[in-house]
Tab-separated table of C-alpha atoms in Angstrom:
chain	number	residue	atom	x	y	z
A	1	MET	CA	0.000	0.000	0.000
A	2	GLN	CA	1.159	3.539	-0.728
A	3	THR	CA	0.016	6.686	1.051
A	4	LEU	CA	0.471	9.977	-0.770
A	5	SER	CA	0.208	13.250	1.093
A	6	THR	CA	0.579	16.963	0.576
A	7	GLN	CA	0.679	18.725	3.485
A	8	GLU	CA	-12.794	29.017	11.290
A	9	THR	CA	-13.812	27.761	13.808
A	10	HIS	CA	-17.135	25.861	14.098
A	11	GLU	CA	-19.869	27.985	12.594
A	12	ASP	CA	-23.253	28.529	14.197
A	13	ILE	CA	-24.811	25.893	11.959
A	14	PRO	CA	-25.262	22.144	12.386
A	15	HIS	CA	-22.732	19.939	10.639
A	16	ASP	CA	-23.093	16.357	9.527
A	17	GLU	CA	-20.059	14.193	10.104
A	18	CYS	CA	-19.224	12.968	6.593
A	19	GLY	CA	-20.114	11.877	3.105
A	20	VAL	CA	-19.096	8.496	1.646
A	21	PHE	CA	-18.867	7.365	-1.966
A	22	GLY	CA	-17.881	4.029	-3.454
A	23	VAL	CA	-17.613	2.811	-7.034
A	24	TRP	CA	-16.910	-0.586	-8.595
A	25	ALA	CA	-16.419	-0.130	-12.337
A	26	PRO	CA	-13.616	-2.011	-14.165
A	27	GLY	CA	-12.536	-0.107	-17.254
A	28	GLU	CA	-13.792	3.216	-15.932
A	29	ASP	CA	-11.755	6.056	-14.424
A	30	VAL	CA	-12.894	5.257	-10.888
A	31	SER	CA	-10.748	7.911	-9.186
A	32	LYS	CA	-12.419	10.685	-11.203
A	33	LEU	CA	-15.852	9.190	-10.608
A	34	ALA	CA	-15.061	9.238	-6.889
A	35	TYR	CA	-13.773	12.819	-7.115
A	36	PHE	CA	-16.965	14.118	-8.702
A	37	GLY	CA	-19.076	12.037	-6.331
A	38	LEU	CA	-17.309	13.649	-3.369
A	39	PHE	CA	-17.717	17.045	-5.015
A	40	ALA	CA	-21.491	16.488	-4.891
A	41	LEU	CA	-21.199	15.513	-1.207
A	42	GLN	CA	-18.961	18.433	-0.198
A	43	HIS	CA	-21.778	19.937	1.903
A	44	ARG	CA	-21.506	16.947	4.254
A	45	GLY	CA	-17.944	17.774	5.311
A	46	GLN	CA	-15.283	20.374	4.586
A	47	GLU	CA	-12.385	19.430	6.881
A	48	GLY	CA	-10.753	16.750	4.751
A	49	ALA	CA	-11.154	14.476	1.756
A	50	GLY	CA	-9.633	11.252	0.526
A	51	ILE	CA	-9.876	8.546	-2.119
A	52	ALA	CA	-8.602	4.957	-1.970
A	53	VAL	CA	-8.274	3.021	-5.247
A	54	GLY	CA	-7.665	-0.711	-5.586
A	55	ASP	CA	-6.425	-2.672	-8.598
A	56	HIS	CA	-6.527	-6.229	-7.133
A	57	GLU	CA	-2.804	-6.069	-6.254
A	58	LYS	CA	-2.584	-2.955	-4.089
A	59	ILE	CA	-4.610	-0.110	-2.633
A	60	VAL	CA	-3.369	3.453	-3.089
A	61	VAL	CA	-4.753	6.155	-0.790
A	62	PHE	CA	-4.517	9.902	-1.219
A	63	LYS	CA	-6.034	12.128	1.446
A	64	ASP	CA	-5.498	15.527	3.012
A	65	THR	CA	-7.177	18.283	4.974
A	66	GLY	CA	-9.239	20.805	3.011
A	67	LEU	CA	-11.976	20.824	0.401
A	68	VAL	CA	-12.197	18.192	-2.318
A	69	SER	CA	-11.025	20.703	-4.940
A	70	GLN	CA	-8.086	21.697	-2.714
A	71	VAL	CA	-6.950	18.138	-2.054
A	72	PHE	CA	-7.042	16.682	-5.583
A	73	ASP	CA	-5.811	17.758	-8.985
A	74	GLU	CA	-5.587	16.041	-12.378
A	75	SER	CA	-2.138	14.555	-11.797
A	76	ILE	CA	-3.129	13.025	-8.455
A	77	LEU	CA	-6.283	11.476	-9.891
A	78	ASP	CA	-4.310	10.089	-12.853
A	79	ALA	CA	-2.013	8.331	-10.373
A	80	LEU	CA	-4.965	6.587	-8.731
A	81	GLN	CA	-5.677	3.739	-11.128
A	82	GLY	CA	-7.835	0.689	-10.463
A	83	ASP	CA	-11.256	-0.915	-10.676
A	84	VAL	CA	-12.696	0.006	-7.289
A	85	ALA	CA	-12.616	3.246	-5.276
A	86	VAL	CA	-13.794	4.443	-1.877
A	87	GLY	CA	-14.040	8.171	-1.200
A	88	HIS	CA	-14.774	10.328	1.814
A	89	THR	CA	-15.313	13.952	2.724
A	90	ARG	CA	-15.091	14.688	6.416
A	91	TYR	CA	-16.413	16.812	9.217
A	92	SER	CA	-15.218	15.512	12.574
A	93	THR	CA	-17.397	14.601	15.552
A	94	THR	CA	-14.899	12.199	17.174
A	95	GLY	CA	-11.170	12.756	16.796
A	96	GLY	CA	-9.631	16.023	15.711
A	97	ASP	CA	-9.287	17.509	12.233
A	98	SER	CA	-5.629	16.484	11.796
A	99	TRP	CA	-4.335	14.615	8.748
A	100	GLU	CA	-4.271	11.309	10.674
A	101	ASN	CA	-8.056	11.457	11.069
A	102	VAL	CA	-8.795	12.124	7.397
A	103	GLN	CA	-10.355	9.135	5.665
A	104	PRO	CA	-10.354	6.572	4.114
A	105	MET	CA	-8.408	4.704	6.787
A	106	PHE	CA	-5.937	2.035	5.665
A	107	ARG	CA	-4.685	-1.061	7.460
A	108	THR	CA	-3.205	-4.443	6.584
A	109	SER	CA	-4.664	-7.573	8.204
A	110	PRO	CA	-2.659	-10.395	9.862
A	111	ASN	CA	-3.017	-12.492	6.689
A	112	GLY	CA	-1.781	-9.655	4.457
A	113	THR	CA	-5.115	-8.304	3.174
A	114	ASP	CA	-5.091	-4.548	2.583
A	115	VAL	CA	-8.282	-2.726	3.595
A	116	ALA	CA	-9.426	0.878	3.083
A	117	LEU	CA	-12.490	2.051	5.015
A	118	ALA	CA	-14.602	5.219	5.183
A	119	HIS	CA	-17.409	6.036	7.621
A	120	ASN	CA	-20.322	8.444	7.978
A	121	GLY	CA	-21.985	8.619	11.389
A	122	ASN	CA	-21.170	8.338	15.072
A	123	LEU	CA	-20.908	5.236	17.257
A	124	THR	CA	-22.591	5.112	20.657
A	125	ASN	CA	-20.444	2.198	21.921
A	126	TYR	CA	-17.193	3.792	20.781
A	127	GLN	CA	-15.580	3.444	24.211
A	128	ASP	CA	-16.265	-0.301	24.328
A	129	LEU	CA	-14.870	-0.748	20.818
A	130	GLN	CA	-11.855	1.396	21.689
A	131	ALA	CA	-11.166	-0.649	24.831
A	132	ARG	CA	-11.343	-3.837	22.792
A	133	ALA	CA	-8.860	-2.464	20.246
A	134	ILE	CA	-6.484	-1.263	22.992
A	135	GLU	CA	-6.653	-4.634	24.747
A	136	ARG	CA	-5.632	-6.336	21.496
A	137	LYS	CA	-2.834	-3.767	21.080
A	138	LEU	CA	-4.329	-2.634	17.760
A	139	ILE	CA	-4.251	1.050	18.744
A	140	PRO	CA	-2.195	2.903	21.400
A	141	PRO	CA	-3.676	3.444	24.875
A	142	GLN	CA	-5.683	6.590	25.509
A	143	GLY	CA	-3.577	9.674	26.110
A	144	VAL	CA	-0.678	8.554	23.899
A	145	GLU	CA	-0.176	11.368	21.434
A	146	GLY	CA	1.299	11.233	17.948
A	147	GLN	CA	0.483	7.582	17.332
A	148	GLY	CA	-2.221	7.581	14.711
A	149	SER	CA	-5.882	8.500	14.599
A	150	SER	CA	-8.211	8.946	17.557
A	151	SER	CA	-11.445	8.589	15.587
A	152	ASP	CA	-14.105	5.906	15.866
A	153	THR	CA	-13.370	5.051	12.223
A	154	ALA	CA	-9.778	4.178	13.116
A	155	VAL	CA	-11.006	1.860	15.863
A	156	VAL	CA	-13.452	0.079	13.548
A	157	SER	CA	-10.786	-0.196	10.859
A	158	ALA	CA	-8.390	-1.783	13.341
A	159	LEU	CA	-10.948	-4.307	14.627
A	160	LEU	CA	-12.148	-5.174	11.120
A	161	THR	CA	-8.715	-5.906	9.679
A	162	ASP	CA	-7.588	-7.788	12.797
A	163	ALA	CA	-10.457	-10.234	12.226
A	164	ILE	CA	-9.075	-11.215	8.803
A	165	ARG	CA	-6.822	-14.149	9.668
A	166	ASP	CA	-5.660	-17.351	7.989
A	167	ASP	CA	-8.224	-18.227	5.301
A	168	SER	CA	-10.916	-15.772	6.434
A	169	SER	CA	-11.977	-12.897	4.186
A	170	LEU	CA	-12.965	-9.267	4.624
A	171	LEU	CA	-16.580	-10.377	4.203
A	172	ASP	CA	-16.178	-12.890	7.046
A	173	ALA	CA	-14.698	-10.176	9.260
A	174	ALA	CA	-17.547	-7.772	8.452
A	175	ARG	CA	-20.144	-10.416	9.280
A	176	THR	CA	-18.492	-10.883	12.679
A	177	LEU	CA	-17.885	-7.220	13.564
A	178	LEU	CA	-20.956	-5.364	12.278
A	179	PRO	CA	-23.470	-6.891	14.725
A	180	THR	CA	-21.308	-5.629	17.621
A	181	ILE	CA	-21.288	-1.980	16.479
A	182	GLU	CA	-23.919	0.352	17.913
A	183	GLY	CA	-24.949	3.810	16.791
A	184	ALA	CA	-25.340	5.524	13.433
A	185	PHE	CA	-23.057	4.384	10.629
A	186	CYS	CA	-22.627	3.979	6.912
A	187	PHE	CA	-19.401	2.126	6.153
A	188	MET	CA	-17.761	1.896	2.739
A	189	PHE	CA	-14.737	-0.406	2.475
A	190	THR	CA	-12.692	-2.447	0.016
A	191	ASP	CA	-9.888	-4.985	-0.187
A	192	GLY	CA	-8.936	-3.668	-3.631
A	193	HIS	CA	-11.119	-6.226	-5.377
A	194	THR	CA	-14.650	-6.001	-3.940
A	195	LEU	CA	-16.643	-2.933	-2.889
A	196	TYR	CA	-18.476	-3.348	0.419
A	197	ALA	CA	-21.056	-1.097	2.073
A	198	ALA	CA	-23.025	-1.403	5.312
A	199	ARG	CA	-25.757	0.726	6.850
A	200	ASP	CA	-26.613	0.661	10.543
A	201	PRO	CA	-29.693	-1.333	11.578
A	202	HIS	CA	-31.722	1.832	12.281
A	203	GLY	CA	-30.777	3.557	9.012
A	204	VAL	CA	-30.014	6.886	10.700
A	205	ARG	CA	-27.832	8.170	7.846
A	206	PRO	CA	-28.918	7.783	4.197
A	207	LEU	CA	-27.159	5.481	1.690
A	208	SER	CA	-28.167	4.722	-1.903
A	209	LEU	CA	-27.223	2.253	-4.644
A	210	GLY	CA	-26.869	3.298	-8.281
A	211	ARG	CA	-26.110	1.560	-11.601
A	212	LEU	CA	-23.496	2.643	-14.112
A	213	GLU	CA	-23.294	1.262	-17.628
A	214	ARG	CA	-20.248	-0.767	-16.598
A	215	GLY	CA	-20.442	-0.807	-12.835
A	216	TRP	CA	-22.090	0.231	-9.598
A	217	VAL	CA	-22.029	3.213	-7.248
A	218	ILE	CA	-23.015	3.595	-3.587
A	219	ALA	CA	-23.226	7.062	-2.024
A	220	SER	CA	-24.511	8.992	0.983
A	221	GLU	CA	-27.003	10.876	-1.193
A	222	THR	CA	-28.652	10.384	-4.572
A	223	CYS	CA	-27.264	13.724	-5.815
A	224	ALA	CA	-23.837	12.015	-5.965
A	225	LEU	CA	-25.311	9.295	-8.181
A	226	ASP	CA	-26.719	11.958	-10.485
A	227	ILE	CA	-23.417	13.783	-10.939
A	228	VAL	CA	-21.588	10.654	-12.181
A	229	GLY	CA	-24.442	9.531	-14.437
A	230	ALA	CA	-25.542	6.583	-12.301
A	231	THR	CA	-29.167	5.454	-12.314
A	232	TYR	CA	-30.729	5.233	-8.864
A	233	VAL	CA	-31.651	1.614	-8.064
A	234	ARG	CA	-32.734	1.708	-4.423
A	235	ASP	CA	-31.738	2.724	-0.909
A	236	VAL	CA	-29.394	0.459	0.993
A	237	GLU	CA	-31.764	-0.835	3.641
A	238	PRO	CA	-30.986	-0.521	7.357
A	239	GLY	CA	-28.971	-3.491	8.577
A	240	GLU	CA	-27.796	-4.496	5.092
A	241	LEU	CA	-24.283	-5.492	4.043
A	242	ILE	CA	-23.632	-5.201	0.316
A	243	ALA	CA	-20.739	-6.703	-1.658
A	244	ILE	CA	-20.098	-5.822	-5.316
A	245	ASP	CA	-17.642	-7.635	-7.586
A	246	GLU	CA	-17.502	-9.194	-11.072
A	247	THR	CA	-20.247	-11.664	-10.104
A	248	GLY	CA	-22.719	-8.878	-9.323
A	249	VAL	CA	-24.351	-7.271	-6.293
A	250	HIS	CA	-24.723	-9.504	-3.247
A	251	ILE	CA	-26.920	-8.392	-0.354
A	252	GLU	CA	-27.310	-9.859	3.101
A	253	ARG	CA	-28.752	-8.612	6.368
A	254	PHE	CA	-26.725	-8.522	9.599
A	255	ALA	CA	-29.387	-7.061	11.927
A	256	GLU	CA	-33.098	-6.256	12.240
A	257	THR	CA	-34.224	-3.287	14.346
A	258	PRO	CA	-36.820	-0.480	14.099
A	259	LYS	CA	-35.971	2.272	11.621
A	260	ALA	CA	-34.823	5.672	12.860
A	261	HIS	CA	-34.001	7.812	9.817
A	262	CYS	CA	-32.614	11.226	10.772
A	263	VAL	CA	-35.338	13.823	10.186
A	264	PHE	CA	-32.705	16.572	10.076
A	265	GLU	CA	-31.464	15.187	6.753
A	266	TYR	CA	-34.752	16.418	5.280
A	267	VAL	CA	-34.639	19.738	7.148
A	268	TYR	CA	-31.057	20.805	6.478
A	269	LEU	CA	-28.261	18.276	5.963
A	270	ALA	CA	-29.067	16.676	2.619
A	271	ARG	CA	-28.895	18.538	-0.668
A	272	PRO	CA	-32.372	19.535	-1.894
A	273	ASP	CA	-31.873	17.575	-5.134
A	274	SER	CA	-31.453	14.316	-3.193
A	275	VAL	CA	-34.133	11.721	-2.511
A	276	ILE	CA	-34.289	9.910	0.849
A	277	ALA	CA	-36.611	6.952	1.459
A	278	SER	CA	-38.401	7.754	-1.825
A	279	ARG	CA	-39.181	11.303	-0.680
A	280	SER	CA	-37.700	14.354	-2.399
A	281	VAL	CA	-35.795	16.554	0.042
A	282	HIS	CA	-36.797	19.644	-1.944
A	283	ALA	CA	-40.499	18.690	-1.872
A	284	THR	CA	-40.273	18.101	1.876
A	285	ARG	CA	-38.822	21.556	2.486
A	286	ILE	CA	-41.433	23.209	0.241
A	287	GLU	CA	-44.204	21.523	2.238
A	288	ILE	CA	-42.605	22.511	5.548
A	289	GLY	CA	-42.652	26.114	4.341
A	290	LYS	CA	-46.331	25.881	3.422
A	291	ARG	CA	-47.211	24.520	6.845
A	292	LEU	CA	-44.989	27.148	8.499
A	293	SER	CA	-46.992	29.945	6.848
A	294	HIS	CA	-49.986	29.007	9.016
A	295	VAL	CA	-48.023	29.411	12.273
A	296	ASP	CA	-48.499	32.907	13.756
A	297	PRO	CA	-49.067	34.574	10.351
A	298	VAL	CA	-47.985	38.218	10.000
A	299	GLU	CA	-48.647	40.928	7.415
A	300	GLY	CA	-45.269	40.950	5.755
A	301	GLU	CA	-44.488	42.504	2.392
A	302	LEU	CA	-41.765	40.084	1.312
A	303	VAL	CA	-40.812	36.476	2.065
A	304	MET	CA	-37.032	36.219	1.993
A	305	PRO	CA	-34.878	33.111	2.538
A	306	VAL	CA	-31.551	32.769	4.265
A	307	PRO	CA	-29.712	31.147	1.341
A	308	GLU	CA	-29.290	28.460	0.412
A	309	SER	CA	-30.828	26.063	2.913
A	310	GLY	CA	-33.786	28.310	3.732
A	311	THR	CA	-34.817	28.826	0.098
A	312	PRO	CA	-37.212	25.883	-0.509
A	313	ALA	CA	-39.119	26.528	2.737
A	314	ALA	CA	-39.342	30.226	1.865
A	315	ILE	CA	-40.759	29.346	-1.573
A	316	GLY	CA	-43.388	27.141	0.084
A	317	TYR	CA	-44.206	29.878	2.589
A	318	ALA	CA	-44.660	32.449	-0.202
A	319	GLU	CA	-46.788	30.120	-2.333
A	320	GLU	CA	-49.119	29.270	0.540
A	321	SER	CA	-49.366	32.793	2.006
A	322	GLY	CA	-49.548	34.732	-1.257
A	323	ILE	CA	-46.824	37.101	-0.026
A	324	PRO	CA	-44.200	37.807	-2.741
A	325	PHE	CA	-40.905	35.918	-2.627
A	326	LYS	CA	-37.640	37.785	-3.227
A	327	GLN	CA	-33.945	37.097	-2.752
A	328	GLY	CA	-32.836	39.932	-0.522
A	329	LEU	CA	-29.604	38.291	0.587
A	330	MET	CA	-26.851	37.464	-1.861
A	331	LYS	CA	-24.565	34.551	-1.046
A	332	ASN	CA	-20.965	34.428	-2.210
A	333	ALA	CA	-20.795	31.013	-3.875
A	334	TYR	CA	-16.996	31.010	-3.853
A	335	VAL	CA	-16.321	31.471	-0.163
A	336	GLY	CA	-16.174	27.816	0.862
A	337	ARG	CA	-13.822	27.185	3.728
A	338	THR	CA	-10.975	29.643	4.137
A	339	PHE	CA	-7.729	28.968	5.963
A	340	ILE	CA	-6.978	32.692	6.151
A	341	GLN	CA	-7.967	34.168	9.508
A	342	PRO	CA	-9.481	37.661	9.238
A	343	SER	CA	-8.193	40.598	11.239
A	344	ASP	CA	-10.237	41.866	14.176
A	345	THR	CA	-11.642	44.639	11.994
A	346	LEU	CA	-12.724	42.217	9.269
A	347	ARG	CA	-14.069	39.740	11.810
A	348	GLN	CA	-16.475	42.407	13.077
A	349	LEU	CA	-18.119	42.450	9.656
A	350	GLY	CA	-19.711	39.172	10.662
A	351	LEU	CA	-21.631	37.414	7.915
A	352	ARG	CA	-20.789	39.768	5.061
A	353	LEU	CA	-18.107	37.479	3.702
A	354	LYS	CA	-20.846	34.961	2.896
A	355	LEU	CA	-24.074	36.988	2.874
A	356	ASN	CA	-24.744	40.569	1.826
A	357	PRO	CA	-28.135	42.344	1.786
A	358	VAL	CA	-29.621	43.991	-1.312
A	359	ARG	CA	-30.686	47.360	0.094
A	360	GLU	CA	-33.115	48.265	-2.701
A	361	ILE	CA	-35.131	45.093	-1.988
A	362	ILE	CA	-34.996	45.351	1.802
A	363	GLU	CA	-35.256	49.072	2.591
A	364	GLY	CA	-38.561	50.084	4.168
A	365	LYS	CA	-40.063	46.586	3.896
A	366	ARG	CA	-41.704	44.314	6.435
A	367	LEU	CA	-39.699	41.130	5.926
A	368	ILE	CA	-40.546	37.520	6.673
A	369	VAL	CA	-37.147	35.819	6.857
A	370	VAL	CA	-37.207	32.026	6.561
A	371	ASP	CA	-34.310	29.917	7.853
A	372	ASP	CA	-33.955	26.147	8.200
A	373	SER	CA	-33.045	25.967	11.886
A	374	ILE	CA	-31.759	27.911	14.869
A	375	VAL	CA	-29.018	26.439	17.047
A	376	ARG	CA	-27.097	28.980	19.123
A	377	GLY	CA	-28.755	32.011	17.573
A	378	ASN	CA	-25.529	33.888	16.812
A	379	THR	CA	-26.048	33.767	13.047
A	380	GLN	CA	-29.638	34.991	13.229
A	381	ARG	CA	-28.671	37.823	15.594
A	382	LYS	CA	-25.980	39.089	13.198
A	383	LEU	CA	-28.254	38.633	10.198
A	384	ILE	CA	-31.119	40.627	11.712
A	385	LYS	CA	-28.732	43.429	12.672
A	386	MET	CA	-27.496	43.478	9.073
A	387	LEU	CA	-31.041	43.651	7.683
A	388	ARG	CA	-31.976	46.527	9.979
A	389	GLU	CA	-28.842	48.395	8.915
A	390	ALA	CA	-29.998	47.875	5.306
A	391	GLY	CA	-33.280	49.640	6.165
A	392	ALA	CA	-35.722	46.825	6.934
A	393	ALA	CA	-38.838	48.199	8.637
A	394	GLU	CA	-39.641	44.912	10.396
A	395	VAL	CA	-37.959	41.502	10.548
A	396	HIS	CA	-40.180	38.525	11.286
A	397	VAL	CA	-38.225	35.262	11.556
A	398	ARG	CA	-39.776	31.919	10.650
A	399	ILE	CA	-37.869	28.688	11.297
A	400	ALA	CA	-38.530	25.563	9.190
A	401	SER	CA	-37.893	23.180	12.098
A	402	PRO	CA	-38.814	23.063	15.793
A	403	PRO	CA	-36.449	24.513	18.418
A	404	VAL	CA	-33.286	22.416	18.789
A	405	LYS	CA	-32.968	21.614	22.481
A	406	TRP	CA	-31.116	18.316	22.580
A	407	PRO	CA	-27.620	17.420	21.284
A	408	CYS	CA	-27.135	14.746	18.646
A	409	PHE	CA	-24.996	11.669	19.351
A	410	TYR	CA	-25.591	10.074	15.941
A	411	GLY	CA	-23.367	12.129	13.656
A	412	ILE	CA	-24.417	15.795	13.776
A	413	ASP	CA	-22.219	18.271	15.578
A	414	PHE	CA	-24.892	20.034	17.625
A	415	ALA	CA	-23.744	22.089	20.582
A	416	SER	CA	-23.955	20.899	24.167
A	417	PRO	CA	-27.385	21.466	25.791
A	418	GLY	CA	-26.234	24.648	27.532
A	419	GLU	CA	-25.131	26.258	24.249
A	420	LEU	CA	-28.447	25.728	22.473
A	421	ILE	CA	-30.520	28.892	22.439
A	422	ALA	CA	-33.728	26.927	23.119
A	423	ASN	CA	-32.293	26.042	26.542
A	424	ASN	CA	-32.146	29.651	27.705
A	425	GLY	CA	-33.998	29.127	30.973
A	426	SER	CA	-37.494	30.057	29.816
A	427	GLY	CA	-38.795	26.540	29.287
A	428	PHE	CA	-39.346	24.759	25.991
A	429	ASP	CA	-41.822	25.163	23.142
A	430	ASP	CA	-43.970	27.692	24.932
A	431	GLU	CA	-44.629	31.356	24.371
A	432	ALA	CA	-42.165	32.482	27.049
A	433	ALA	CA	-39.296	30.524	25.484
A	434	ARG	CA	-40.041	31.817	21.997
A	435	ASP	CA	-40.273	35.381	23.239
A	436	SER	CA	-36.950	35.008	25.036
A	437	ILE	CA	-35.281	33.717	21.857
A	438	ARG	CA	-36.941	36.469	19.815
A	439	THR	CA	-35.496	39.091	22.150
A	440	MET	CA	-32.042	37.522	22.043
A	441	ILE	CA	-31.864	37.559	18.240
A	442	GLY	CA	-33.604	40.936	17.886
A	443	ALA	CA	-36.555	39.872	15.716
A	444	ASP	CA	-39.974	41.542	15.669
A	445	SER	CA	-41.605	38.129	15.844
A	446	LEU	CA	-40.485	34.503	15.792
A	447	ALA	CA	-42.230	31.231	15.013
A	448	PHE	CA	-41.219	27.608	14.475
A	449	VAL	CA	-42.871	24.823	12.528
A	450	SER	CA	-44.254	22.125	14.821
A	451	THR	CA	-42.674	18.699	15.176
A	452	ASP	CA	-45.865	17.095	13.849
A	453	ASP	CA	-45.892	19.309	10.734
A	454	MET	CA	-42.211	18.660	10.108
A	455	ILE	CA	-42.724	14.893	10.323
A	456	ALA	CA	-45.853	15.022	8.144
A	457	SER	CA	-43.898	16.899	5.461
A	458	THR	CA	-41.408	14.031	5.118
A	459	ARG	CA	-44.250	11.607	4.262
A	460	GLN	CA	-42.513	9.057	6.496
A	461	PRO	CA	-44.153	7.216	9.398
A	462	ALA	CA	-43.281	8.987	12.633
A	463	ASP	CA	-41.986	5.718	14.083
A	464	ASN	CA	-39.424	5.517	11.244
A	465	LEU	CA	-37.764	8.842	12.128
A	466	CYS	CA	-35.241	9.992	14.703
A	467	THR	CA	-36.301	13.361	16.133
A	468	ALA	CA	-33.968	13.292	19.133
A	469	CYS	CA	-32.570	16.812	18.664
A	470	PHE	CA	-36.108	18.230	18.848
A	471	THR	CA	-37.830	15.867	21.280
A	472	GLY	CA	-35.093	14.351	23.459
A	473	SER	CA	-36.215	10.824	22.524
A	474	TYR	CA	-33.086	8.869	21.530
A	475	PRO	CA	-34.012	5.682	19.616
A	476	LEU	CA	-30.428	4.352	19.618
A	477	GLY	CA	-29.823	5.184	23.267
A	478	LEU	CA	-27.124	7.426	24.726
A	479	PRO	CA	-23.362	6.754	24.693
A	480	GLU	CA	-21.653	5.887	27.952
A	481	GLY	CA	-18.892	8.121	29.302
A	482	ASN	CA	-19.968	11.173	27.307
A	483	PRO	CA	-20.396	14.319	29.475
A	484	ASN	CA	-23.178	15.713	27.263
A	485	ALA	CA	-24.969	12.364	27.377
A	486	GLU	CA	-24.799	12.375	31.163
A	487	LEU	CA	-26.226	15.911	31.162
A	488	VAL	CA	-29.055	14.761	28.884
A	489	ARG	CA	-29.847	11.903	31.268
A	490	ARG	CA	-30.183	14.407	34.104
A	491	MET	CA	-32.351	16.701	31.945
A	492	GLN	CA	-34.629	13.771	31.082
A	493	LYS	CA	-35.079	13.148	34.816
A	494	GLY	CA	-35.962	16.801	35.360
A	495	GLU	CA	-32.588	17.635	36.914
A	496	HIS	CA	-30.940	20.854	35.682
């Protein structure tokens, strides 16, 4: 195996952990297919990107910190030749954002099998898995710095490859290990010959299978299938393990449990042009906006989205209410993630690097501003200040999801309970709490869509969805040894 390498702070928005992409297509340029697939999944992680390519004899991995377009160029992709590829774009929830934690991970098994693995999600029994790997001397003990990755993916990679011994295969190892892993996960892995994918038994994170003319693709979202010209076949079902090689697509089930698809994928995380569980993300957000227009309606003159994630809901709001829709905020499409830290003076400009108001649209108007969610409230506070400076007469904020009160332990980097603006001491989901939040962000009025309306908009059975960040009901349980999880347990008991 060869490893090639080149050598902001968290924003006030929720982040998903990662995007994964795998392709099995002999005769095709799999590294470039993986590159463009990751490009479509860039919204799922901006800290690092990597591609592993196998040609039956070896696996070559190239990965680095940064955006997909910053990590790869034509010469690098030309050096990654093979029949199967696994790609990953990362936002960390366990482990830091150093190069060692960028995926795919690579290890060699005791019988000499090379394995590359990528992961989207977050494991609730990470500490148990880590202890098992330390006991087997597969990873260094906790607290030992400079000796590899600290992520849950590294632990799974170590345990998976260690199980490949003597005449056993990667498939045998996966069958043994997967039933012992708890939490939210989509794994993509390869031995350089076969492409494997597995989705956790609850199906928290999305994963889809697509058909190429001469191969197959599996990706976190259907938009990545579209960009490489793959035809959507079906979702990878919760608890399924898929293997793809020259004999075709082989599917088996390693667990059966109730579904718990993440509702926040529909609200914010997924691209609007993706389809999850046969439901268009864009259509879901339009319907949420329509339902939102009936919550505390106001006499606004314009419905205006916070681009881009608030746009579909704002369109639905405008269609249902009859109030005109206009783009009063312009987003710089080329900002991305910058490694250049602004000076204090520039930092005080707040959002203007990414968003800038159009004064002629805003000035003197009563605005209804639609956003997808509110987490800490810092972004909304700066945005409302900016709109008032641009001459807005009134700013009425409408949020296309319920208040976020509970942290996520299944792959979204929500703040700790104390950092969430909904936990500001005024209770939850009542008029006093909303008024407190409204005052904190400086809006003239504030309203949220209800949990029931949000769920109804997805067209999914309520029992099939995870709504933990809104309701505090955790279908996969809470991780042990996590300070925020312990705080949540106390909150659930009424202790504060």
